[in-house]
Structures are given as structure tokens and as C-alpha cells.
Amino acid sequence: MTVVSAIIPCLDEETAIGKVVAAVLQQNVSEVVVVDGGSRDRTAERAEAAGARVIVEPRLGYGRAVQAGIAAVRNDADIVVFLDGDGSDPAEFISDLVSPIVAGQAAFVLGSRVRGSREPGSLAPQQLLAAHVGGLLLRLVYGASFTDLSPFRAIRRDELSRLGMKEETYGWNLEMLMRVASARLPALEIAVGQRRRIGGVSKVSGNLIAGIKAACSISVTFVRLALELRHRQPLAGDNG
């Protein structure tokens, strides 16, 4: 049996997190690890009540939260799924992300928000712009065909361990795409669309200053990693 662990980084998501955890657990996921980044509300309490295992990462930074979640998943996990805790990522697509990996068709699958059905207002203009620019840069530098920087994704646990992820901020999602492309891992993208968040305000799209900071972090990450990975050889066992 394939063991699938889902990681959900959260900060002040008490309105949505219980529903998100319940929806994820309905998708044949073996465990849900919620990483609470120091919420001041009842996020941790409601996540646990819904069936998640909650860990706390007191240090700020999206990448730090995700890395803490990776360190906490079951030792026998075969596949790791990532998604946000605000209800915007449609959990019913988890099986579509996981199935190609189980079938050996891919080691990594990205759920694109800009493809598929999107609820009005679910993606802010800066998110759409970041998706377009990020996809263009990935295509020009690596020949990758990703259309989004979506956090909704799945990857084989062993390949994830070999990627060497380092980013501690909002650039983490982009770093994974760059490392996947540089390592020539078999990758797919599926259309998942996007929903409006269940409650609260986005830490990035709902705040102009935070959005600018995230954009700067993503830009710095791309330049730094592009230079770092320029002469990197594919991982052992990679196709191509």
C-alpha cells in the first residue's frame, strides 16, 4: 500500500483548517501534518480535532514551515503532498496528483491554479503575474512547461530528499520547481483550478507590502538558484 503524507503549513487559519483537513483525509491520505507557524487563534486546536497531527514551527518563513513538516512525516511515507490550509486548493484533486506517481509515470506532479476552473477573485492579479513570469523563466532556462508556482503538488519522498531544498521563505515553491527541472525528474502538470479562500486574508495576495516582499524573495531565489544549478549534473537515476 502506498503511504501518502499531506503537509499543510498554516498561520491563523481557524476558519478553514478543520474543513481542509477533513477533505484531505477523505482522499486516501495516510496522514495530515499541519505546521502551525505560531497562530494566535484556534488553528492548532481545530486541525487536531479534524484528525491532523499538529507541529509548531515558531520561526517565521514559509519554507521553514514546510521543511518542518517534511521532517515530521512518517518514516514510511512514499509520497508527500503539499497544499495550503485556507481552502483554496481543491483537495479532491489529490488522487489526480498522486496517481501518476503511483503508476510510475512521474516523480513530481504540479497542480496548476491558472488552468482549470477558477472561482472569481480566487487569484489576485499579482499571483497571476507571478505564475506567468515564473513559468516563462522556467521554460526559458530549463525548458520546463510549468504554468504556475502553485503550492498544491505531490512528489516521491525519496526524490524530495535528494533535491537539497534550502529556501526558508516564499521562494520555496519556486525552488522546488527549479530543482525538479534541473534534476530532470519526470514531471507532470494537471489543471486543478482555484477556489476563493474560506476565510481570513492571504498573507501575500491580501497584503500589498507582503506581496512585494514575496515577489522580491521569489526573484532573488530564481537568480541565486539559476547560478547555483547552472553546472549541476542530473541526480543519479534520473531520466535523460
Tab-separated table of C-alpha atoms in Angstrom:
chain	number	residue	atom	x	y	z
A	1	MET	CA	0.000	0.000	0.000
A	2	THR	CA	1.291	3.455	-0.939
A	3	VAL	CA	1.681	5.738	2.064
A	4	VAL	CA	0.755	9.352	1.292
A	5	SER	CA	1.502	12.144	3.750
A	6	ALA	CA	-0.013	15.611	3.322
A	7	ILE	CA	1.691	18.726	4.683
A	8	ILE	CA	-0.296	21.898	5.332
A	9	PRO	CA	1.568	24.996	6.570
A	10	CYS	CA	-0.795	27.309	8.459
A	11	LEU	CA	-0.940	30.648	10.212
A	12	ASP	CA	-4.210	31.906	11.683
A	13	GLU	CA	-6.463	29.672	9.574
A	14	GLU	CA	-9.024	28.615	12.211
A	15	THR	CA	-11.965	29.271	9.891
A	16	ALA	CA	-10.775	26.902	7.178
A	17	ILE	CA	-8.336	24.371	8.575
A	18	GLY	CA	-10.836	21.892	10.026
A	19	LYS	CA	-12.670	21.614	6.712
A	20	VAL	CA	-9.412	21.345	4.787
A	21	VAL	CA	-8.044	18.557	6.997
A	22	ALA	CA	-11.309	16.618	6.782
A	23	ALA	CA	-11.371	16.966	2.981
A	24	VAL	CA	-7.768	15.779	2.659
A	25	LEU	CA	-8.349	12.747	4.884
A	26	GLN	CA	-11.191	11.691	2.568
A	27	GLN	CA	-8.682	11.284	-0.300
A	28	ASN	CA	-6.969	8.083	0.909
A	29	VAL	CA	-4.220	10.123	2.544
A	30	SER	CA	-2.392	8.246	5.293
A	31	GLU	CA	-1.741	11.272	7.493
A	32	VAL	CA	-2.105	15.048	7.561
A	33	VAL	CA	0.652	17.093	9.169
A	34	VAL	CA	-0.369	20.671	9.918
A	35	VAL	CA	2.540	23.001	10.622
A	36	ASP	CA	1.348	25.886	12.756
A	37	GLY	CA	3.543	28.933	12.357
A	38	GLY	CA	2.581	30.459	15.697
A	39	SER	CA	-1.122	31.139	15.151
A	40	ARG	CA	-2.877	33.449	17.579
A	41	ASP	CA	-6.227	31.779	17.011
A	42	ARG	CA	-7.549	28.198	17.300
A	43	THR	CA	-5.880	26.839	14.166
A	44	ALA	CA	-3.964	24.093	16.003
A	45	GLU	CA	-6.972	23.068	18.089
A	46	ARG	CA	-9.286	22.764	15.098
A	47	ALA	CA	-6.694	20.950	12.993
A	48	GLU	CA	-6.213	18.331	15.715
A	49	ALA	CA	-9.964	17.958	16.192
A	50	ALA	CA	-10.302	17.241	12.454
A	51	GLY	CA	-7.687	14.470	12.620
A	52	ALA	CA	-4.387	16.170	11.809
A	53	ARG	CA	-1.103	15.848	13.641
A	54	VAL	CA	-0.003	19.361	14.533
A	55	ILE	CA	3.554	20.553	14.991
A	56	VAL	CA	4.668	24.093	15.743
A	57	GLU	CA	7.382	25.922	13.830
A	58	PRO	CA	7.951	29.181	15.757
A	59	ARG	CA	10.400	30.625	13.221
A	60	LEU	CA	8.833	32.768	10.526
A	61	GLY	CA	9.134	31.709	6.890
A	62	TYR	CA	7.024	29.579	4.556
A	63	GLY	CA	9.986	27.408	3.612
A	64	ARG	CA	10.853	26.791	7.262
A	65	ALA	CA	7.283	25.656	7.952
A	66	VAL	CA	7.257	23.255	5.007
A	67	GLN	CA	10.667	21.835	5.895
A	68	ALA	CA	9.453	21.243	9.458
A	69	GLY	CA	6.507	19.342	8.027
A	70	ILE	CA	8.751	17.224	5.824
A	71	ALA	CA	10.875	16.308	8.839
A	72	ALA	CA	7.751	15.258	10.735
A	73	VAL	CA	6.082	12.933	8.207
A	74	ARG	CA	6.002	9.193	8.718
A	75	ASN	CA	9.253	7.352	8.079
A	76	ASP	CA	7.470	5.026	5.659
A	77	ALA	CA	5.880	7.791	3.577
A	78	ASP	CA	6.179	7.110	-0.162
A	79	ILE	CA	4.618	10.321	-1.487
A	80	VAL	CA	4.332	13.789	0.030
A	81	VAL	CA	1.502	16.143	-0.925
A	82	PHE	CA	1.602	19.881	-0.206
A	83	LEU	CA	-1.331	22.286	-0.084
A	84	ASP	CA	-2.466	25.449	1.654
A	85	GLY	CA	-4.752	25.498	4.661
A	86	ASP	CA	-7.154	28.235	3.547
A	87	GLY	CA	-9.445	26.028	1.471
A	88	SER	CA	-8.353	27.459	-1.883
A	89	ASP	CA	-6.701	24.248	-3.121
A	90	PRO	CA	-9.352	21.665	-4.144
A	91	ALA	CA	-8.473	18.595	-2.083
A	92	GLU	CA	-10.491	16.298	-4.341
A	93	PHE	CA	-7.657	16.561	-6.887
A	94	ILE	CA	-5.163	14.887	-4.550
A	95	SER	CA	-5.779	11.497	-6.167
A	96	ASP	CA	-5.074	13.060	-9.578
A	97	LEU	CA	-1.755	14.380	-8.270
A	98	VAL	CA	-0.777	11.091	-6.658
A	99	SER	CA	-1.952	8.582	-9.282
A	100	PRO	CA	0.726	9.320	-11.929
A	101	ILE	CA	3.420	8.901	-9.272
A	102	VAL	CA	1.983	5.600	-8.074
A	103	ALA	CA	1.804	4.435	-11.697
A	104	GLY	CA	5.450	5.343	-12.286
A	105	GLN	CA	4.576	7.983	-14.891
A	106	ALA	CA	6.099	10.838	-12.893
A	107	ALA	CA	8.110	11.600	-9.789
A	108	PHE	CA	6.550	15.055	-9.373
A	109	VAL	CA	3.113	16.428	-10.218
A	110	LEU	CA	2.105	20.088	-10.003
A	111	GLY	CA	-1.479	21.243	-9.660
A	112	SER	CA	-1.867	24.389	-11.768
A	113	ARG	CA	-4.247	27.017	-10.416
A	114	VAL	CA	-4.270	29.011	-13.639
A	115	ARG	CA	-5.570	26.026	-15.579
A	116	GLY	CA	-8.950	24.529	-14.839
A	117	SER	CA	-11.948	26.162	-13.179
A	118	ARG	CA	-11.191	29.264	-11.112
A	119	GLU	CA	-13.721	30.993	-8.907
A	120	PRO	CA	-13.885	34.764	-9.473
A	121	GLY	CA	-11.453	36.540	-7.186
A	122	SER	CA	-9.633	33.354	-6.185
A	123	LEU	CA	-6.310	34.562	-7.598
A	124	ALA	CA	-5.066	38.124	-7.192
A	125	PRO	CA	-3.502	39.917	-10.188
A	126	GLN	CA	-0.047	39.644	-8.612
A	127	GLN	CA	-0.461	35.879	-8.280
A	128	LEU	CA	-1.397	35.535	-11.936
A	129	LEU	CA	1.535	37.728	-12.932
A	130	ALA	CA	3.935	35.691	-10.784
A	131	ALA	CA	2.626	32.484	-12.355
A	132	HIS	CA	3.142	33.858	-15.861
A	133	VAL	CA	6.625	35.248	-15.215
A	134	GLY	CA	7.733	32.212	-13.235
A	135	GLY	CA	6.507	29.849	-15.928
A	136	LEU	CA	8.254	31.877	-18.624
A	137	LEU	CA	11.580	31.881	-16.769
A	138	LEU	CA	11.383	28.148	-16.076
A	139	ARG	CA	10.661	27.480	-19.738
A	140	LEU	CA	13.474	29.718	-20.994
A	141	VAL	CA	16.127	28.459	-18.572
A	142	TYR	CA	15.167	24.805	-18.144
A	143	GLY	CA	12.689	24.016	-20.894
A	144	ALA	CA	10.116	23.146	-18.218
A	145	SER	CA	6.435	23.514	-19.056
A	146	PHE	CA	5.038	24.578	-15.679
A	147	THR	CA	2.345	27.264	-15.874
A	148	ASP	CA	2.120	28.126	-12.188
A	149	LEU	CA	4.024	28.404	-8.896
A	150	SER	CA	1.168	26.695	-7.091
A	151	PRO	CA	1.810	25.237	-3.610
A	152	PHE	CA	-0.519	22.315	-4.482
A	153	ARG	CA	1.794	19.487	-5.549
A	154	ALA	CA	2.955	15.933	-4.921
A	155	ILE	CA	6.377	14.312	-5.076
A	156	ARG	CA	8.017	10.996	-4.315
A	157	ARG	CA	9.555	11.115	-0.854
A	158	ASP	CA	12.907	9.693	-1.941
A	159	GLU	CA	13.265	12.234	-4.757
A	160	LEU	CA	12.268	15.061	-2.434
A	161	SER	CA	15.036	14.042	-0.037
A	162	ARG	CA	17.571	14.221	-2.865
A	163	LEU	CA	16.564	17.641	-4.157
A	164	GLY	CA	18.500	19.520	-1.485
A	165	MET	CA	15.815	22.107	-0.698
A	166	LYS	CA	17.175	25.121	1.209
A	167	GLU	CA	14.863	28.109	0.753
A	168	GLU	CA	13.262	29.330	4.002
A	169	THR	CA	10.827	31.922	2.626
A	170	TYR	CA	8.107	32.258	-0.019
A	171	GLY	CA	10.633	31.237	-2.659
A	172	TRP	CA	10.375	27.593	-1.545
A	173	ASN	CA	7.737	26.641	-4.124
A	174	LEU	CA	9.798	28.112	-6.951
A	175	GLU	CA	12.963	26.465	-5.663
A	176	MET	CA	11.319	23.039	-5.863
A	177	LEU	CA	10.254	23.613	-9.462
A	178	MET	CA	13.752	24.753	-10.393
A	179	ARG	CA	15.412	21.797	-8.695
A	180	VAL	CA	12.930	19.341	-10.223
A	181	ALA	CA	13.604	20.797	-13.676
A	182	SER	CA	17.376	20.951	-13.180
A	183	ALA	CA	17.468	17.351	-11.966
A	184	ARG	CA	15.328	16.316	-14.969
A	185	LEU	CA	12.845	14.466	-12.794
A	186	PRO	CA	9.875	13.048	-14.700
A	187	ALA	CA	7.236	15.707	-14.059
A	188	LEU	CA	3.631	16.359	-14.994
A	189	GLU	CA	1.214	19.230	-14.512
A	190	ILE	CA	-2.540	18.882	-14.127
A	191	ALA	CA	-5.256	21.526	-14.105
A	192	VAL	CA	-6.826	21.938	-10.666
A	193	GLY	CA	-8.167	25.498	-10.770
A	194	GLN	CA	-8.646	27.504	-7.594
A	195	ARG	CA	-11.339	28.393	-5.080
A	196	ARG	CA	-11.765	31.528	-3.029
A	197	ARG	CA	-10.242	31.059	0.402
A	198	ILE	CA	-12.790	30.033	3.042
A	199	GLY	CA	-11.900	32.818	5.442
A	200	GLY	CA	-9.258	35.246	6.580
A	201	VAL	CA	-6.841	37.258	4.481
A	202	SER	CA	-3.977	35.929	2.393
A	203	LYS	CA	-0.550	36.671	3.862
A	204	VAL	CA	0.662	37.542	0.354
A	205	SER	CA	-2.128	38.330	-2.102
A	206	GLY	CA	-4.219	40.110	0.521
A	207	ASN	CA	-1.416	42.432	1.555
A	208	LEU	CA	0.435	44.690	-0.884
A	209	ILE	CA	3.604	45.002	1.199
A	210	ALA	CA	3.752	41.269	1.876
A	211	GLY	CA	3.099	40.662	-1.820
A	212	ILE	CA	6.018	42.885	-2.784
A	213	LYS	CA	8.280	41.144	-0.264
A	214	ALA	CA	7.240	37.743	-1.588
A	215	ALA	CA	7.874	38.853	-5.174
A	216	CYS	CA	11.344	40.077	-4.216
A	217	SER	CA	12.076	36.820	-2.424
A	218	ILE	CA	10.964	34.800	-5.449
A	219	SER	CA	13.093	36.899	-7.805
A	220	VAL	CA	16.176	36.565	-5.613
A	221	THR	CA	15.579	32.832	-5.311
A	222	PHE	CA	15.402	32.379	-9.074
A	223	VAL	CA	18.617	34.273	-9.782
A	224	ARG	CA	20.527	32.604	-6.947
A	225	LEU	CA	19.396	29.105	-7.848
A	226	ALA	CA	19.849	29.595	-11.575
A	227	LEU	CA	23.505	30.386	-10.904
A	228	GLU	CA	23.880	27.563	-8.391
A	229	LEU	CA	22.269	24.936	-10.606
A	230	ARG	CA	23.870	26.016	-13.882
A	231	HIS	CA	26.566	23.357	-13.813
A	232	ARG	CA	24.748	20.830	-11.658
A	233	GLN	CA	24.591	17.304	-13.048
A	234	PRO	CA	21.321	15.315	-13.038
A	235	LEU	CA	20.659	13.186	-9.981
A	236	ALA	CA	21.621	9.525	-10.189
A	237	GLY	CA	18.848	7.516	-11.735
A	238	ASP	CA	17.165	10.477	-13.427
A	239	ASN	CA	15.797	10.119	-16.917
A	240	GLY	CA	17.632	11.973	-19.606
